[in-house]
Coordinates of C-alpha atoms in Angstrom, one line a residue:
X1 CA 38.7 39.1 45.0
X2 CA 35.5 40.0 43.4
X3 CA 37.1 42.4 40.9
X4 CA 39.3 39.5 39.9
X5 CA 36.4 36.9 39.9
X6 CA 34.7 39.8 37.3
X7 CA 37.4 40.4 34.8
X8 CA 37.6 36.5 34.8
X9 CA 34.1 36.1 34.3
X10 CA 34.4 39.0 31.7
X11 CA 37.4 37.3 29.7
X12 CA 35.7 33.7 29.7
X13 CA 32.3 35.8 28.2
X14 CA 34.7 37.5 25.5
X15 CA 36.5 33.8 24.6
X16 CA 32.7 32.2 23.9
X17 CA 31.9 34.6 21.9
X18 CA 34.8 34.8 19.7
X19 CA 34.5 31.0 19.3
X20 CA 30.8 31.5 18.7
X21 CA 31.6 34.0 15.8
X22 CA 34.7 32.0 14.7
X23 CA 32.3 29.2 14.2
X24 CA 29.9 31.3 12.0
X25 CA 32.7 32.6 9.7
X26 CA 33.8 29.0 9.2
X27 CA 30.3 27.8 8.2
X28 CA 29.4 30.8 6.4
X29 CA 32.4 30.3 4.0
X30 CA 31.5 26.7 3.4
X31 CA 28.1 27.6 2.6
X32 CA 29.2 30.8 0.4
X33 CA 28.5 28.8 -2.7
X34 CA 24.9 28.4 -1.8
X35 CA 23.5 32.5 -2.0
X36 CA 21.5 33.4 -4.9
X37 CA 22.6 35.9 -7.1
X38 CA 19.5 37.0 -8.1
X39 CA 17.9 37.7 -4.7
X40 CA 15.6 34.7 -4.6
X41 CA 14.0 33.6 -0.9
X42 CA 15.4 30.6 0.0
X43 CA 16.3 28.5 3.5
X44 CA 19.6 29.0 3.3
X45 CA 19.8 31.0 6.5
X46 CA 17.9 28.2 8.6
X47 CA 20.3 25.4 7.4
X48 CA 23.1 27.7 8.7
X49 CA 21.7 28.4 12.3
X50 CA 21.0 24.5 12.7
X51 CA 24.3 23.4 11.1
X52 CA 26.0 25.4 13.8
X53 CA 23.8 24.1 17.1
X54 CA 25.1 20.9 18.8
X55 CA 25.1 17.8 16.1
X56 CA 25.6 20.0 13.4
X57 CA 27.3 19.4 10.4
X58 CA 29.5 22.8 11.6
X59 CA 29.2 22.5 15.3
X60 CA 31.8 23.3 17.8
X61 CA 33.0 21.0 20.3
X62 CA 35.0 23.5 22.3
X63 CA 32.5 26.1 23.0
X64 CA 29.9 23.5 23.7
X65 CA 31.8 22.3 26.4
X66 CA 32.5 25.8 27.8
X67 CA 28.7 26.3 27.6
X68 CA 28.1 22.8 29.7
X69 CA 31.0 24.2 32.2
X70 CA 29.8 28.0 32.5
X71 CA 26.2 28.1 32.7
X72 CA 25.9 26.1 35.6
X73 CA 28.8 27.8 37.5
X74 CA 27.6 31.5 36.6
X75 CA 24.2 31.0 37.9
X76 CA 25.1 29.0 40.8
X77 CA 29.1 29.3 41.3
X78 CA 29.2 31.8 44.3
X79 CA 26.5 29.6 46.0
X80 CA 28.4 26.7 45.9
X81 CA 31.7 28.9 47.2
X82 CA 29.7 30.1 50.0
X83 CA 28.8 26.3 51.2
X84 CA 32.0 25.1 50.4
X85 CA 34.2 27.6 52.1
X86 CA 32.7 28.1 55.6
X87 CA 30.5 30.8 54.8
X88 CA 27.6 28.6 54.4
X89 CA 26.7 28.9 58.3
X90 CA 26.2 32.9 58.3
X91 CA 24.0 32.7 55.3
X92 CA 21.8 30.0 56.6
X93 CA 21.6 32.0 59.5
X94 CA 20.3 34.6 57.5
X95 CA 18.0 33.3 54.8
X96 CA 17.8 29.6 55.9
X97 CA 17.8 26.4 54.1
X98 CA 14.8 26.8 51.7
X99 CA 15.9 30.4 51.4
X100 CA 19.2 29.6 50.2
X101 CA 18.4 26.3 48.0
X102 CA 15.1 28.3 46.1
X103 CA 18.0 31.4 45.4
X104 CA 20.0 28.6 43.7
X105 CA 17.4 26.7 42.3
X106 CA 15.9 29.9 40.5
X107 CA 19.5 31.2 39.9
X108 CA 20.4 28.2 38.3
X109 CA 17.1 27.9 35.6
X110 CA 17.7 31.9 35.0
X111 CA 21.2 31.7 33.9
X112 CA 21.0 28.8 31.8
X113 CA 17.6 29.7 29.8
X114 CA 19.2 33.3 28.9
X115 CA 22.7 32.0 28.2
X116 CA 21.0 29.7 25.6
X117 CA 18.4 32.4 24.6
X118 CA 21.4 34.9 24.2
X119 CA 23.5 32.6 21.7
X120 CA 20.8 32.0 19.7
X121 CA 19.6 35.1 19.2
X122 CA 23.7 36.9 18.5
X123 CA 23.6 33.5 16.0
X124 CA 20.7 34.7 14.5
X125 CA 22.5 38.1 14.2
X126 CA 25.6 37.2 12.9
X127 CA 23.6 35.0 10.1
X128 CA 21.4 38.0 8.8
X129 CA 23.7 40.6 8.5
X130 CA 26.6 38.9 7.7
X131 CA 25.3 35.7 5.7
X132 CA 21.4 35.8 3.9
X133 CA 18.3 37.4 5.4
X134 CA 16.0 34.8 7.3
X135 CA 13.2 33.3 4.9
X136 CA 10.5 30.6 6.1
X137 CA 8.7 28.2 4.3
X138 CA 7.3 24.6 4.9
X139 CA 9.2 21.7 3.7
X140 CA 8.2 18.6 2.6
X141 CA 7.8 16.1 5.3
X142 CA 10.0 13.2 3.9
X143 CA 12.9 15.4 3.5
X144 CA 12.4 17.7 6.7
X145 CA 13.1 13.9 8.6
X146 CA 16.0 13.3 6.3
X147 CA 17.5 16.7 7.4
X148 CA 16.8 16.6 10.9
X149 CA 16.1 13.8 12.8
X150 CA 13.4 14.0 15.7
X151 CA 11.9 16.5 13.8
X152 CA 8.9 19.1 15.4
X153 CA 7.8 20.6 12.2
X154 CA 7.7 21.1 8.9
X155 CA 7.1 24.8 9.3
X156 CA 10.4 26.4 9.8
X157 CA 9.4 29.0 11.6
X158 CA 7.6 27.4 13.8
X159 CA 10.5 24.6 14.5
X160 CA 13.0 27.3 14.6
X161 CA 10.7 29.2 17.2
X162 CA 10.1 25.7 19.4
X163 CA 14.0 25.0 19.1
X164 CA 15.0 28.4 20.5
X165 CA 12.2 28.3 23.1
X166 CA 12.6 24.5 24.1
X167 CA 16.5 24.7 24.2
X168 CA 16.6 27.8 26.3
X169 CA 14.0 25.8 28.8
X170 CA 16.5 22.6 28.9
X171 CA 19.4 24.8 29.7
X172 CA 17.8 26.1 32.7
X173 CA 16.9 22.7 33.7
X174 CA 20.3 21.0 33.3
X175 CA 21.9 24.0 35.0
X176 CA 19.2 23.0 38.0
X177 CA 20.4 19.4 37.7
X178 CA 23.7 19.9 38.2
X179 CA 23.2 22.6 41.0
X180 CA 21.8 19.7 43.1
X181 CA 24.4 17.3 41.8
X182 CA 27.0 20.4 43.1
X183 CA 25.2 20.3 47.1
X184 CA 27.4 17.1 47.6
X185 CA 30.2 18.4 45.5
X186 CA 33.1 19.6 48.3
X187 CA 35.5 20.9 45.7
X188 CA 34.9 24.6 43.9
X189 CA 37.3 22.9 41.2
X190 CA 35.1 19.7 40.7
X191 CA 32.2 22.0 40.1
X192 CA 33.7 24.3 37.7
X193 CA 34.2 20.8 35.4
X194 CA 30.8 19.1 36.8
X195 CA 29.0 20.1 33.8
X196 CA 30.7 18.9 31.2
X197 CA 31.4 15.1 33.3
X198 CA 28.1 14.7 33.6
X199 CA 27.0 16.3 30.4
X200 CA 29.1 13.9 28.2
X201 CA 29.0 10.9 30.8
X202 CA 24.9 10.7 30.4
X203 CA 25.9 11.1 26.4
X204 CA 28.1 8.6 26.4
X205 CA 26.4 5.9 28.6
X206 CA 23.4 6.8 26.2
X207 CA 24.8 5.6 23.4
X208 CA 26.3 2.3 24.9
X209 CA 22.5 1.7 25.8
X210 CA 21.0 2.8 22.5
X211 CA 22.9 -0.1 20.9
X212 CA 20.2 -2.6 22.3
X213 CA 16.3 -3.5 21.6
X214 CA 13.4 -0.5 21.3
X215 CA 13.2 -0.8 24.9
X216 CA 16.9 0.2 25.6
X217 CA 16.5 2.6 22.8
X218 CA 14.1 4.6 25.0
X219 CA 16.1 4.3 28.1
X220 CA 18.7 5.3 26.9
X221 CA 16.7 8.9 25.1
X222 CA 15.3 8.9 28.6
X223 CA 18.2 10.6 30.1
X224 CA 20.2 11.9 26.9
X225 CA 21.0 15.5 28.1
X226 CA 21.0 16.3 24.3
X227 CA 17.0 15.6 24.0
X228 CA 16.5 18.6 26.3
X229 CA 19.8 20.9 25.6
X230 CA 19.4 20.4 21.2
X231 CA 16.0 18.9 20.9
X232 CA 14.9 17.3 17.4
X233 CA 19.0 17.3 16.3
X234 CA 20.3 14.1 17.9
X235 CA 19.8 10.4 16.4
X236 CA 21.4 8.2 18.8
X237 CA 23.5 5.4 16.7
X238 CA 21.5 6.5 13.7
X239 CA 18.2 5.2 15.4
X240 CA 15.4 8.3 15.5
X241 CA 13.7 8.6 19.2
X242 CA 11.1 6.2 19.7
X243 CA 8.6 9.3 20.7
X244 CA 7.7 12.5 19.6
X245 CA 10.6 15.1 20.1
X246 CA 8.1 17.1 22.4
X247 CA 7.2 14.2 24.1
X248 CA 10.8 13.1 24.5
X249 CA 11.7 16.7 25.7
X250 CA 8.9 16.2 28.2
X251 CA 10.2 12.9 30.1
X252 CA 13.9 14.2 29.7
X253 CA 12.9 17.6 31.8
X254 CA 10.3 15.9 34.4
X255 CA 13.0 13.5 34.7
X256 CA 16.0 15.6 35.6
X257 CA 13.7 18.1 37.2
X258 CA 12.4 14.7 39.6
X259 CA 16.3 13.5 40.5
X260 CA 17.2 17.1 41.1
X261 CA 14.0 17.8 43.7
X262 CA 15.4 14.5 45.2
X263 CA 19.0 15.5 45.8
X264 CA 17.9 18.6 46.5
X265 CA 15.4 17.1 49.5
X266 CA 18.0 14.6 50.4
X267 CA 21.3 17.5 51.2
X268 CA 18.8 19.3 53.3
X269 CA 17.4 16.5 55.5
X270 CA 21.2 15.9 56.0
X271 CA 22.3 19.4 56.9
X272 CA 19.2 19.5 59.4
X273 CA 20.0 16.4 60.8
X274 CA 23.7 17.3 61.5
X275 CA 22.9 21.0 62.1

């Protein structure tokens, strides 16, 4: 069972990164025309890793999804097997309720900060050796907004640093989220798609809200996944965030991190009370 579970786990790992690579090649050839012949420093390279993260110009909708199904089900899938397949009473006999929750809970922030960290960085990769060497410089500020909105900087090394970092962070938060979402989840199958539903269903009612007054506007950025998972590259209905992208990024996480303390606090006073 587990030998199968690995070579599935294994073969799922090889598909992301051929559509991760796949996606490189096809942004790399539409940005061919753009390399200097002469050798002269230019941005090129940091264009090409943001066209290629979520709201990109070259983005891909297929392994974004497997990333919102697989992170939170490798850091957290076998947890959720063991409560959902009667095993769940030997291990709290073992390791106990805040035992087993603070494994998943750290399990859950682990996986999802170095699955982001990890695709990043093979991006970055792919981009120098096979595309332009990396060059930095500062931009001005009216165009930086036109090209991104909910901008950090108009340093690129310094965005493309607090991108990577703050990304990574938001992964490991949204896997936490839907962790506790997954306690009252009774289905391994429903958990497997969990991500994604609520991924794209916070996305969605989003941009139904965004459609209203400022207020609504910043409801509805309240809770956008995106703000956390691809901060600064998401205007919702063309409108920028209402607040800094830091700040946003800030009330996103301390947000989801709340609601998932609560559902977490809620399953357990429920198993105590019918243990």
């Amino acid at each position: 069972m587990l030998s199968r579970t690995k070579k599935f786990v294994l073969i799922i790992l090889i598909i992301y990164l051929l559509l991760i690579t796949w996606q490189f090649v096809t942004a790399a050839k539409d940005g061919a025309g753009l390399i200097p012949t002469n050798g002269k420093a230019v941005d090129i390279s940091v264009m090409l890793f943001f066209s290629i993260q979520p709201n990109g110009w070259n983005e891909n909708i297929i392994s974004l999804v497997m990333m919102l199904a697989f992170v939170p089900t490798f850091g957290t899938g076998l947890i959720i097997y063991f409560k959902n397949n009667n095993m769940f009473g030997a291990v709290q006999q073992r390791v106990g309720y805040h035992k087993f929750l603070k494994i998943g809970v750290i399990n859950s922030f682990v996986v999802g900060f170095l699955f982001s960290l990890i695709t990043n960085i093979y991006q970055f990769a792919l981009i120098s050796v096979f595309y332009y060497p990396f060059f930095f410089k500062t931009r001005p500020l009216k165009l930086y907004i036109g090209a991104r909105p909910g901008y950090f900087s108009t340093n690129q090394l310094i965005d493309l640093c607090s991108y990577v970092t703050l990304a990574a962070v938001g992964w490991g938060i949204f896997a936490i989220l839907i962790f506790s979402i997954g306690l009252f989840v009774s289905k391994n199958s429903i958990y497997l798609v969990l991500g994604p539903c609520v991924g794209l269903g916070l996305t969605l009612l989003s941009i139904l809200i965004s459609m209203g007054s400022k207020f609504w506007l910043f409801v509805s950025y309240s809770w956008f996944p995106f703000a956390v998972l691809a901060p600064g590259q998401f205007a919702l209905g063309s409108r920028l965030p209402p607040i800094n992208s830091y700040l946003l990024f800030m009330v996103v996480a301390l947000l989801y991190l709340l609601f998932a303390a609560y559902l977490i606090k809620l399953w357990q006073k429920q198993k105590r009370r019918l243990g």
